N, CA, C and O atoms as CSV, one atom per row, in Angstrom:
chain,resi,resn,atom,element,x,y,z
A,1,UNK,N,N,96.944,145.531,105.042
A,1,UNK,CA,C,96.686,145.241,106.445
A,1,UNK,C,C,96.861,143.732,106.681
A,1,UNK,O,O,96.273,142.906,105.982
A,2,UNK,N,N,97.665,143.406,107.658
A,2,UNK,CA,C,97.917,142.008,108.006
A,2,UNK,C,C,96.765,141.475,108.856
A,2,UNK,O,O,96.378,142.095,109.846
A,3,UNK,N,N,96.223,140.326,108.466
A,3,UNK,CA,C,95.129,139.715,109.228
A,3,UNK,C,C,95.644,139.025,110.480
A,3,UNK,O,O,96.851,138.903,110.686
A,4,UNK,N,N,94.726,138.582,111.300
A,4,UNK,CA,C,95.127,137.930,112.528
A,4,UNK,C,C,95.471,136.458,112.302
A,4,UNK,O,O,95.988,135.801,113.206
A,5,UNK,N,N,95.196,135.941,111.123
A,5,UNK,CA,C,95.602,134.599,110.739
A,5,UNK,C,C,96.387,134.678,109.433
A,5,UNK,O,O,95.850,134.370,108.369
A,6,UNK,N,N,97.643,135.085,109.506
A,6,UNK,CA,C,98.390,135.288,108.273
A,6,UNK,C,C,98.554,134.050,107.407
A,6,UNK,O,O,98.706,134.172,106.192
A,7,UNK,N,N,98.528,132.865,107.996
A,7,UNK,CA,C,98.679,131.641,107.214
A,7,UNK,C,C,97.484,131.394,106.310
A,7,UNK,O,O,97.590,130.641,105.342
A,8,UNK,N,N,96.321,132.029,106.613
A,8,UNK,CA,C,95.160,131.894,105.750
A,8,UNK,C,C,95.265,132.769,104.509
A,8,UNK,O,O,94.552,132.554,103.528
A,9,UNK,N,N,96.154,133.757,104.553
A,9,UNK,CA,C,96.256,134.704,103.465
A,9,UNK,C,C,97.221,134.250,102.373
A,9,UNK,O,O,97.339,134.914,101.343
A,10,UNK,N,N,97.899,133.152,102.577
A,10,UNK,CA,C,98.837,132.671,101.568
A,10,UNK,C,C,98.309,131.407,100.927
A,10,UNK,O,O,97.479,130.704,101.503
A,11,UNK,N,N,98.790,131.126,99.742
A,11,UNK,CA,C,98.386,129.906,99.038
A,11,UNK,C,C,99.092,128.715,99.668
A,11,UNK,O,O,100.295,128.752,99.923
A,12,UNK,N,N,98.328,127.664,99.912
A,12,UNK,CA,C,98.883,126.470,100.531
A,12,UNK,C,C,99.757,125.727,99.516
A,12,UNK,O,O,99.357,125.541,98.367
A,13,UNK,N,N,100.920,125.314,99.935
A,13,UNK,CA,C,101.859,124.619,99.085
A,13,UNK,C,C,101.398,123.167,98.837
A,13,UNK,O,O,100.725,122.569,99.677
A,14,UNK,N,N,101.759,122.636,97.712
A,14,UNK,CA,C,101.394,121.259,97.341
A,14,UNK,C,C,101.858,120.255,98.396
A,14,UNK,O,O,101.085,119.400,98.829
A,15,UNK,N,N,103.120,120.363,98.803
A,15,UNK,CA,C,103.665,119.418,99.790
A,15,UNK,C,C,102.909,119.504,101.116
A,15,UNK,O,O,102.715,118.488,101.785
A,16,UNK,N,N,102.482,120.703,101.498
A,16,UNK,CA,C,101.713,120.850,102.734
A,16,UNK,C,C,100.379,120.108,102.651
A,16,UNK,O,O,99.935,119.494,103.622
A,17,UNK,N,N,99.753,120.174,101.486
A,17,UNK,CA,C,98.491,119.445,101.322
A,17,UNK,C,C,98.719,117.939,101.383
A,17,UNK,O,O,97.922,117.218,101.983
A,18,UNK,N,N,99.789,117.459,100.773
A,18,UNK,CA,C,100.110,116.035,100.821
A,18,UNK,C,C,100.370,115.600,102.257
A,18,UNK,O,O,99.870,114.564,102.694
A,19,UNK,N,N,101.145,116.382,102.986
A,19,UNK,CA,C,101.407,116.069,104.384
A,19,UNK,C,C,100.100,116.060,105.202
A,19,UNK,O,O,99.919,115.231,106.093
A,20,UNK,N,N,99.217,116.979,104.885
A,20,UNK,CA,C,97.909,117.013,105.563
A,20,UNK,C,C,97.109,115.747,105.323
A,20,UNK,O,O,96.465,115.234,106.238
A,21,UNK,N,N,97.143,115.244,104.107
A,21,UNK,CA,C,96.437,113.993,103.789
A,21,UNK,C,C,97.077,112.820,104.557
A,21,UNK,O,O,96.370,111.978,105.111
A,22,UNK,N,N,98.398,112.772,104.584
A,22,UNK,CA,C,99.105,111.695,105.296
A,22,UNK,C,C,98.790,111.747,106.789
A,22,UNK,O,O,98.571,110.703,107.404
A,23,UNK,N,N,98.764,112.918,107.372
A,23,UNK,CA,C,98.458,113.041,108.801
A,23,UNK,C,C,96.993,112.662,109.078
A,23,UNK,O,O,96.699,111.940,110.030
A,24,UNK,N,N,96.085,113.160,108.231
A,24,UNK,CA,C,94.664,112.878,108.451
A,24,UNK,C,C,94.357,111.396,108.331
A,24,UNK,O,O,93.643,110.842,109.167
A,25,UNK,N,N,94.893,110.737,107.287
A,25,UNK,CA,C,94.564,109.343,107.031
A,25,UNK,C,C,95.507,108.347,107.691
A,25,UNK,O,O,95.110,107.214,107.961
A,26,UNK,N,N,96.739,108.743,107.953
A,26,UNK,CA,C,97.686,107.839,108.576
A,26,UNK,C,C,97.655,107.924,110.086
A,26,UNK,O,O,97.465,106.924,110.777
A,27,UNK,N,N,97.844,109.127,110.586
A,27,UNK,CA,C,97.969,109.296,112.042
A,27,UNK,C,C,96.609,109.387,112.702
A,27,UNK,O,O,96.279,108.558,113.550
A,28,UNK,N,N,95.803,110.389,112.324
A,28,UNK,CA,C,94.529,110.624,113.016
A,28,UNK,C,C,93.561,109.466,112.844
A,28,UNK,O,O,92.975,109.001,113.821
A,29,UNK,N,N,93.385,108.994,111.613
A,29,UNK,CA,C,92.474,107.872,111.393
A,29,UNK,C,C,93.001,106.607,112.057
A,29,UNK,O,O,92.227,105.845,112.636
A,30,UNK,N,N,94.314,106.374,111.980
A,30,UNK,CA,C,94.877,105.181,112.599
A,30,UNK,C,C,94.700,105.153,114.105
A,30,UNK,O,O,94.271,104.142,114.662
A,31,UNK,N,N,95.025,106.249,114.766
A,31,UNK,CA,C,94.910,106.300,116.215
A,31,UNK,C,C,93.442,106.253,116.665
A,31,UNK,O,O,93.104,105.563,117.627
A,32,UNK,N,N,92.569,106.997,115.957
A,32,UNK,CA,C,91.159,106.985,116.342
A,32,UNK,C,C,90.511,105.620,116.090
A,32,UNK,O,O,89.621,105.210,116.835
A,33,UNK,N,N,90.950,104.920,115.049
A,33,UNK,CA,C,90.450,103.561,114.809
A,33,UNK,C,C,90.843,102.624,115.943
A,33,UNK,O,O,90.035,101.810,116.390
A,34,UNK,N,N,92.083,102.740,116.405
A,34,UNK,CA,C,92.537,101.910,117.527
A,34,UNK,C,C,91.765,102.232,118.799
A,34,UNK,O,O,91.409,101.334,119.561
A,35,UNK,N,N,91.509,103.519,119.024
A,35,UNK,CA,C,90.733,103.902,120.223
A,35,UNK,C,C,89.332,103.315,120.186
A,35,UNK,O,O,88.854,102.753,121.172
A,36,UNK,N,N,88.671,103.452,119.025
A,36,UNK,CA,C,87.307,102.939,118.885
A,36,UNK,C,C,87.290,101.425,119.051
A,36,UNK,O,O,86.423,100.885,119.738
A,37,UNK,N,N,88.232,100.745,118.431
A,37,UNK,CA,C,88.266,99.288,118.512
A,37,UNK,C,C,88.558,98.811,119.918
A,37,UNK,O,O,88.020,97.793,120.353
A,38,UNK,N,N,89.392,99.524,120.625
A,38,UNK,CA,C,89.703,99.145,122.013
A,38,UNK,C,C,88.489,99.271,122.909
A,38,UNK,O,O,88.315,98.478,123.835
A,39,UNK,N,N,87.647,100.258,122.646
A,39,UNK,CA,C,86.501,100.514,123.535
A,39,UNK,C,C,85.246,99.778,123.095
A,39,UNK,O,O,84.414,99.431,123.934
A,40,UNK,N,N,85.089,99.533,121.805
A,40,UNK,CA,C,83.859,98.914,121.316
A,40,UNK,C,C,84.075,97.441,120.957
A,40,UNK,O,O,83.211,96.600,121.207
A,41,UNK,N,N,85.216,97.145,120.379
A,41,UNK,CA,C,85.517,95.784,119.935
A,41,UNK,C,C,85.869,95.784,118.460
A,41,UNK,O,O,85.340,96.573,117.676
A,42,UNK,N,N,86.768,94.887,118.098
A,42,UNK,CA,C,87.245,94.879,116.724
A,42,UNK,C,C,86.195,94.354,115.747
A,42,UNK,O,O,86.301,94.606,114.547
A,43,UNK,N,N,85.205,93.644,116.223
A,43,UNK,CA,C,84.183,93.088,115.311
A,43,UNK,C,C,83.323,94.171,114.659
A,43,UNK,O,O,82.618,93.898,113.687
A,44,UNK,N,N,83.375,95.396,115.186
A,44,UNK,CA,C,82.585,96.475,114.609
A,44,UNK,C,C,83.327,97.272,113.549
A,44,UNK,O,O,82.754,98.187,112.957
A,45,UNK,N,N,84.589,96.944,113.297
A,45,UNK,CA,C,85.346,97.606,112.224
A,45,UNK,C,C,84.793,97.134,110.882
A,45,UNK,O,O,84.674,95.932,110.641
A,46,UNK,N,N,84.461,98.072,110.020
A,46,UNK,CA,C,83.833,97.706,108.731
A,46,UNK,C,C,84.853,97.293,107.661
A,46,UNK,O,O,84.499,96.571,106.729
A,47,UNK,N,N,86.094,97.730,107.777
A,47,UNK,CA,C,87.111,97.380,106.797
A,47,UNK,C,C,87.695,96.003,107.166
A,47,UNK,O,O,88.301,95.865,108.229
A,48,UNK,N,N,87.526,94.994,106.316
A,48,UNK,CA,C,87.973,93.654,106.691
A,48,UNK,C,C,89.493,93.551,106.862
A,48,UNK,O,O,89.953,92.780,107.704
A,49,UNK,N,N,90.271,94.291,106.101
A,49,UNK,CA,C,91.719,94.256,106.247
A,49,UNK,C,C,92.122,94.847,107.594
A,49,UNK,O,O,92.942,94.268,108.307
A,50,UNK,N,N,91.561,95.973,107.937
A,50,UNK,CA,C,91.882,96.595,109.239
A,50,UNK,C,C,91.391,95.702,110.373
A,50,UNK,O,O,92.072,95.550,111.387
A,51,UNK,N,N,90.215,95.115,110.202
A,51,UNK,CA,C,89.670,94.209,111.238
A,51,UNK,C,C,90.615,93.036,111.471
A,51,UNK,O,O,90.798,92.601,112.608
A,52,UNK,N,N,91.219,92.520,110.395
A,52,UNK,CA,C,92.161,91.404,110.526
A,52,UNK,C,C,93.452,91.828,111.237
A,52,UNK,O,O,94.108,91.009,111.881
A,53,UNK,N,N,93.807,93.097,111.117
A,53,UNK,CA,C,95.037,93.586,111.729
A,53,UNK,C,C,94.843,94.073,113.169
A,53,UNK,O,O,95.814,94.183,113.917
A,54,UNK,N,N,93.610,94.364,113.559
A,54,UNK,CA,C,93.365,94.957,114.875
A,54,UNK,C,C,93.736,94.106,116.084
A,54,UNK,O,O,93.995,94.669,117.147
A,55,UNK,N,N,93.775,92.766,115.974
A,55,UNK,CA,C,94.266,92.010,117.140
A,55,UNK,C,C,95.702,92.370,117.522
A,55,UNK,O,O,96.114,92.166,118.664
A,56,UNK,N,N,96.462,92.905,116.566
A,56,UNK,CA,C,97.803,93.416,116.850
A,56,UNK,C,C,97.771,94.922,116.557
A,56,UNK,O,O,98.083,95.343,115.443
A,57,UNK,N,N,97.396,95.726,117.550
A,57,UNK,CA,C,97.188,97.161,117.306
A,57,UNK,C,C,98.382,97.879,116.694
A,57,UNK,O,O,98.204,98.732,115.825
A,58,UNK,N,N,99.594,97.552,117.130
A,58,UNK,CA,C,100.750,98.246,116.584
A,58,UNK,C,C,100.908,97.932,115.085
A,58,UNK,O,O,101.287,98.808,114.308
A,59,UNK,N,N,100.624,96.710,114.687
A,59,UNK,CA,C,100.687,96.346,113.271
A,59,UNK,C,C,99.621,97.090,112.481
A,59,UNK,O,O,99.883,97.555,111.372
A,60,UNK,N,N,98.414,97.209,113.045
A,60,UNK,CA,C,97.353,97.945,112.362
A,60,UNK,C,C,97.744,99.394,112.146
A,60,UNK,O,O,97.513,99.948,111.072
A,61,UNK,N,N,98.332,100.007,113.153
A,61,UNK,CA,C,98.752,101.408,113.018
A,61,UNK,C,C,99.879,101.548,112.006
A,61,UNK,O,O,99.878,102.477,111.199
A,62,UNK,N,N,100.836,100.632,112.044
A,62,UNK,CA,C,101.964,100.695,111.105
A,62,UNK,C,C,101.454,100.528,109.663
A,62,UNK,O,O,101.931,101.219,108.763
A,63,UNK,N,N,100.505,99.633,109.439
A,63,UNK,CA,C,99.977,99.428,108.081
A,63,UNK,C,C,99.223,100.661,107.611
A,63,UNK,O,O,99.366,101.070,106.458
A,64,UNK,N,N,98.420,101.259,108.486
A,64,UNK,CA,C,97.693,102.483,108.119
A,64,UNK,C,C,98.672,103.630,107.813
A,64,UNK,O,O,98.498,104.359,106.836
A,65,UNK,N,N,99.682,103.777,108.643
A,65,UNK,CA,C,100.684,104.817,108.401
A,65,UNK,C,C,101.448,104.545,107.122
A,65,UNK,O,O,101.675,105.463,106.333
A,66,UNK,N,N,101.847,103.309,106.901
A,66,UNK,CA,C,102.602,102.959,105.701
A,66,UNK,C,C,101.778,103.225,104.434
A,66,UNK,O,O,102.299,103.737,103.444
A,67,UNK,N,N,100.514,102.880,104.477
A,67,UNK,CA,C,99.659,103.123,103.305
A,67,UNK,C,C,99.527,104.609,103.021
A,67,UNK,O,O,99.579,105.035,101.867
A,68,UNK,N,N,99.356,105.396,104.076
A,68,UNK,CA,C,99.239,106.856,103.910
A,68,UNK,C,C,100.548,107.460,103.400
A,68,UNK,O,O,100.537,108.329,102.527
A,69,UNK,N,N,101.673,106.998,103.947
A,69,UNK,CA,C,102.971,107.506,103.501
A,69,UNK,C,C,103.236,107.099,102.048
A,69,UNK,O,O,103.757,107.893,101.265
A,70,UNK,N,N,102.884,105.881,101.696
A,70,UNK,CA,C,103.051,105.422,100.308
A,70,UNK,C,C,102.209,106.281,99.345
A,70,UNK,O,O,102.691,106.705,98.295
A,71,UNK,N,N,100.968,106.522,99.718
A,71,UNK,CA,C,100.092,107.370,98.870
A,71,UNK,C,C,100.653,108.777,98.785
A,71,UNK,O,O,100.638,109.392,97.719
A,72,UNK,N,N,101.152,109.294,99.912
A,72,UNK,CA,C,101.764,110.627,99.897
A,72,UNK,C,C,102.996,110.675,99.024
A,72,UNK,O,O,103.216,111.656,98.313
A,73,UNK,N,N,103.805,109.627,99.067
A,73,UNK,CA,C,104.979,109.561,98.209
A,73,UNK,C,C,104.614,109.530,96.740
A,73,UNK,O,O,105.260,110.187,95.923
A,74,UNK,N,N,103.587,108.775,96.397
A,74,UNK,CA,C,103.105,108.762,95.003
A,74,UNK,C,C,102.601,110.150,94.585
A,74,UNK,O,O,102.860,110.613,93.474
A,75,UNK,N,N,101.884,110.791,95.492
A,75,UNK,CA,C,101.384,112.154,95.179
A,75,UNK,C,C,102.535,113.114,94.978
A,75,UNK,O,O,102.487,113.950,94.076
A,76,UNK,N,N,103.564,113.016,95.791
A,76,UNK,CA,C,104.730,113.888,95.620
A,76,UNK,C,C,105.471,113.577,94.322
A,76,UNK,O,O,105.925,114.486,93.627
A,77,UNK,N,N,105.589,112.309,94.005
A,77,UNK,CA,C,106.270,111.926,92.759
A,77,UNK,C,C,105.502,112.400,91.538
A,77,UNK,O,O,106.112,112.720,90.517
A,78,UNK,N,N,104.184,112.451,91.619
A,78,UNK,CA,C,103.367,112.847,90.487
A,78,UNK,C,C,102.929,114.301,90.541
A,78,UNK,O,O,101.956,114.678,89.888
A,79,UNK,N,N,103.628,115.113,91.302
A,79,UNK,CA,C,103.223,116.516,91.500
A,79,UNK,C,C,103.051,117.249,90.163
A,79,UNK,O,O,102.063,117.960,89.977
A,80,UNK,N,N,103.982,117.089,89.247
A,80,UNK,CA,C,103.889,117.797,87.970
A,80,UNK,C,C,102.604,117.449,87.219
A,80,UNK,O,O,101.991,118.322,86.605
A,81,UNK,N,N,102.201,116.200,87.264
A,81,UNK,CA,C,100.966,115.782,86.607
A,81,UNK,C,C,99.751,116.287,87.383
A,81,UNK,O,O,98.823,116.842,86.794
A,82,UNK,N,N,99.756,116.095,88.710
A,82,UNK,CA,C,98.593,116.438,89.523
A,82,UNK,C,C,98.269,117.920,89.393
A,82,UNK,O,O,97.095,118.289,89.339
A,83,UNK,N,N,99.278,118.767,89.341
A,83,UNK,CA,C,99.050,120.206,89.231
A,83,UNK,C,C,98.365,120.617,87.920
A,83,UNK,O,O,97.868,121.736,87.804
A,84,UNK,N,N,98.341,119.718,86.944
A,84,UNK,CA,C,97.658,120.028,85.672
A,84,UNK,C,C,96.167,119.726,85.742
A,84,UNK,O,O,95.407,120.154,84.873
A,85,UNK,N,N,95.742,118.996,86.767
A,85,UNK,CA,C,94.336,118.611,86.890
A,85,UNK,C,C,93.559,119.770,87.500
A,85,UNK,O,O,93.932,120.266,88.562
A,86,UNK,N,N,92.481,120.212,86.845
A,86,UNK,CA,C,91.684,121.306,87.414
A,86,UNK,C,C,91.096,120.916,88.766
A,86,UNK,O,O,90.581,119.808,88.919
A,87,UNK,N,N,91.166,121.797,89.730
A,87,UNK,CA,C,90.585,121.538,91.047
A,87,UNK,C,C,91.400,120.646,91.953
A,87,UNK,O,O,90.865,120.111,92.924
A,88,UNK,N,N,92.685,120.467,91.666
A,88,UNK,CA,C,93.489,119.561,92.465
A,88,UNK,C,C,93.584,120.002,93.929
A,88,UNK,O,O,93.641,119.165,94.830
A,89,UNK,N,N,93.599,121.300,94.156
A,89,UNK,CA,C,93.657,121.776,95.563
A,89,UNK,C,C,92.387,121.373,96.319
A,89,UNK,O,O,92.445,120.943,97.471
A,90,UNK,N,N,91.247,121.519,95.651
A,90,UNK,CA,C,89.974,121.153,96.303
A,90,UNK,C,C,89.922,119.660,96.577
A,90,UNK,O,O,89.361,119.231,97.585
A,91,UNK,N,N,90.504,118.866,95.685
A,91,UNK,CA,C,90.544,117.432,95.888
A,91,UNK,C,C,91.321,117.105,97.166
A,91,UNK,O,O,90.854,116.348,98.017
A,92,UNK,N,N,92.509,117.687,97.280
A,92,UNK,CA,C,93.312,117.435,98.482
A,92,UNK,C,C,92.608,117.950,99.734
A,92,UNK,O,O,92.598,117.264,100.756
A,93,UNK,N,N,92.027,119.129,99.674
A,93,UNK,CA,C,91.297,119.673,100.818
A,93,UNK,C,C,90.112,118.778,101.177
A,93,UNK,O,O,89.804,118.581,102.352
A,94,UNK,N,N,89.450,118.236,100.144
A,94,UNK,CA,C,88.344,117.316,100.397
A,94,UNK,C,C,88.811,116.029,101.055
A,94,UNK,O,O,88.143,115.515,101.953
A,95,UNK,N,N,89.959,115.497,100.615
A,95,UNK,CA,C,90.526,114.305,101.263
A,95,UNK,C,C,90.853,114.556,102.735
A,95,UNK,O,O,90.615,113.705,103.592
A,96,UNK,N,N,91.397,115.731,103.009
A,96,UNK,CA,C,91.732,116.079,104.390
A,96,UNK,C,C,90.451,116.226,105.208
A,96,UNK,O,O,90.374,115.736,106.335
A,97,UNK,N,N,89.463,116.888,104.655
A,97,UNK,CA,C,88.194,117.065,105.366
A,97,UNK,C,C,87.486,115.728,105.605
A,97,UNK,O,O,86.936,115.495,106.682
A,98,UNK,N,N,87.504,114.862,104.606
A,98,UNK,CA,C,86.889,113.545,104.749
A,98,UNK,C,C,87.627,112.730,105.820
A,98,UNK,O,O,87.000,112.041,106.626
A,99,UNK,N,N,88.958,112.815,105.820
A,99,UNK,CA,C,89.737,112.142,106.852
A,99,UNK,C,C,89.432,112.661,108.246
A,99,UNK,O,O,89.390,111.898,109.210
A,100,UNK,N,N,89.217,113.979,108.342
A,100,UNK,CA,C,88.844,114.570,109.623
A,100,UNK,C,C,87.460,114.092,110.039
A,100,UNK,O,O,87.207,113.859,111.221
A,101,UNK,N,N,86.560,113.945,109.063
A,101,UNK,CA,C,85.228,113.422,109.385
A,101,UNK,C,C,85.255,111.981,109.854
A,101,UNK,O,O,84.546,111.619,110.793
A,102,UNK,N,N,86.063,111.160,109.212
A,102,UNK,CA,C,86.204,109.758,109.635
A,102,UNK,C,C,86.813,109.697,111.028
A,102,UNK,O,O,86.389,108.897,111.863
A,103,UNK,N,N,87.801,110.537,111.276
A,103,UNK,CA,C,88.409,110.587,112.612
A,103,UNK,C,C,87.374,110.994,113.645
A,103,UNK,O,O,87.307,110.413,114.728
A,104,UNK,N,N,86.565,111.994,113.310
A,104,UNK,CA,C,85.498,112.423,114.236
A,104,UNK,C,C,84.490,111.319,114.494
A,104,UNK,O,O,84.026,111.146,115.621
A,105,UNK,N,N,84.152,110.575,113.459
A,105,UNK,CA,C,83.236,109.434,113.623
A,105,UNK,C,C,83.835,108.385,114.536
A,105,UNK,O,O,83.156,107.871,115.425
A,106,UNK,N,N,85.109,108.061,114.322
A,106,UNK,CA,C,85.788,107.079,115.185
A,106,UNK,C,C,85.813,107.560,116.630
A,106,UNK,O,O,85.557,106.781,117.548
A,107,UNK,N,N,86.121,108.839,116.837
A,107,UNK,CA,C,86.144,109.377,118.188
A,107,UNK,C,C,84.753,109.378,118.819
A,107,UNK,O,O,84.600,109.126,120.014
A,108,UNK,N,N,83.745,109.664,117.998
A,108,UNK,CA,C,82.377,109.607,118.514
A,108,UNK,C,C,82.004,108.200,118.965
A,108,UNK,O,O,81.363,108.033,120.003
A,109,UNK,N,N,82.394,107.201,118.204
A,109,UNK,CA,C,82.141,105.804,118.607
A,109,UNK,C,C,82.870,105.491,119.904
A,109,UNK,O,O,82.309,104.871,120.807
A,110,UNK,N,N,84.136,105.928,119.992
A,110,UNK,CA,C,84.921,105.663,121.194
A,110,UNK,C,C,84.321,106.347,122.400
A,110,UNK,O,O,84.230,105.744,123.469
A,111,UNK,N,N,83.907,107.602,122.251
A,111,UNK,CA,C,83.325,108.330,123.389
A,111,UNK,C,C,81.966,107.771,123.793
A,111,UNK,O,O,81.626,107.760,124.976
A,112,UNK,N,N,81.204,107.317,122.838
A,112,UNK,CA,C,79.899,106.723,123.160
A,112,UNK,C,C,80.072,105.418,123.945
A,112,UNK,O,O,79.246,105.073,124.790
A,113,UNK,N,N,81.133,104.719,123.657
A,113,UNK,CA,C,81.361,103.445,124.372
A,113,UNK,C,C,81.992,103.646,125.732
A,113,UNK,O,O,81.902,102.771,126.593
A,114,UNK,N,N,82.626,104.779,125.938
A,114,UNK,CA,C,83.330,105.021,127.212
A,114,UNK,C,C,82.389,105.304,128.346
A,114,UNK,O,O,82.830,105.526,129.473
């Protein structure tokens, strides 16, 4: 019997998990950080590197995206090794969930300031 969410019934591919991490930490975290900083102020950013880049928002976003893409590229290059580590899927899912949590926190800060 086919479920109503067929994508949940299949095993998630390694590359899909890597792309999920890149999107969560590069795109979602980057954009939500910019939103929060624009509404609250850059002095409240806890990461000193990001705080230094926030006066130029496009540069801050490019650096966050580049770091996430670089990490994703390393993960793809090391796929054969990573797949030998027990629990590697849970690690990637945890990274995605943590990135979603950070994004939610940033959005909460932005909405509270609005």
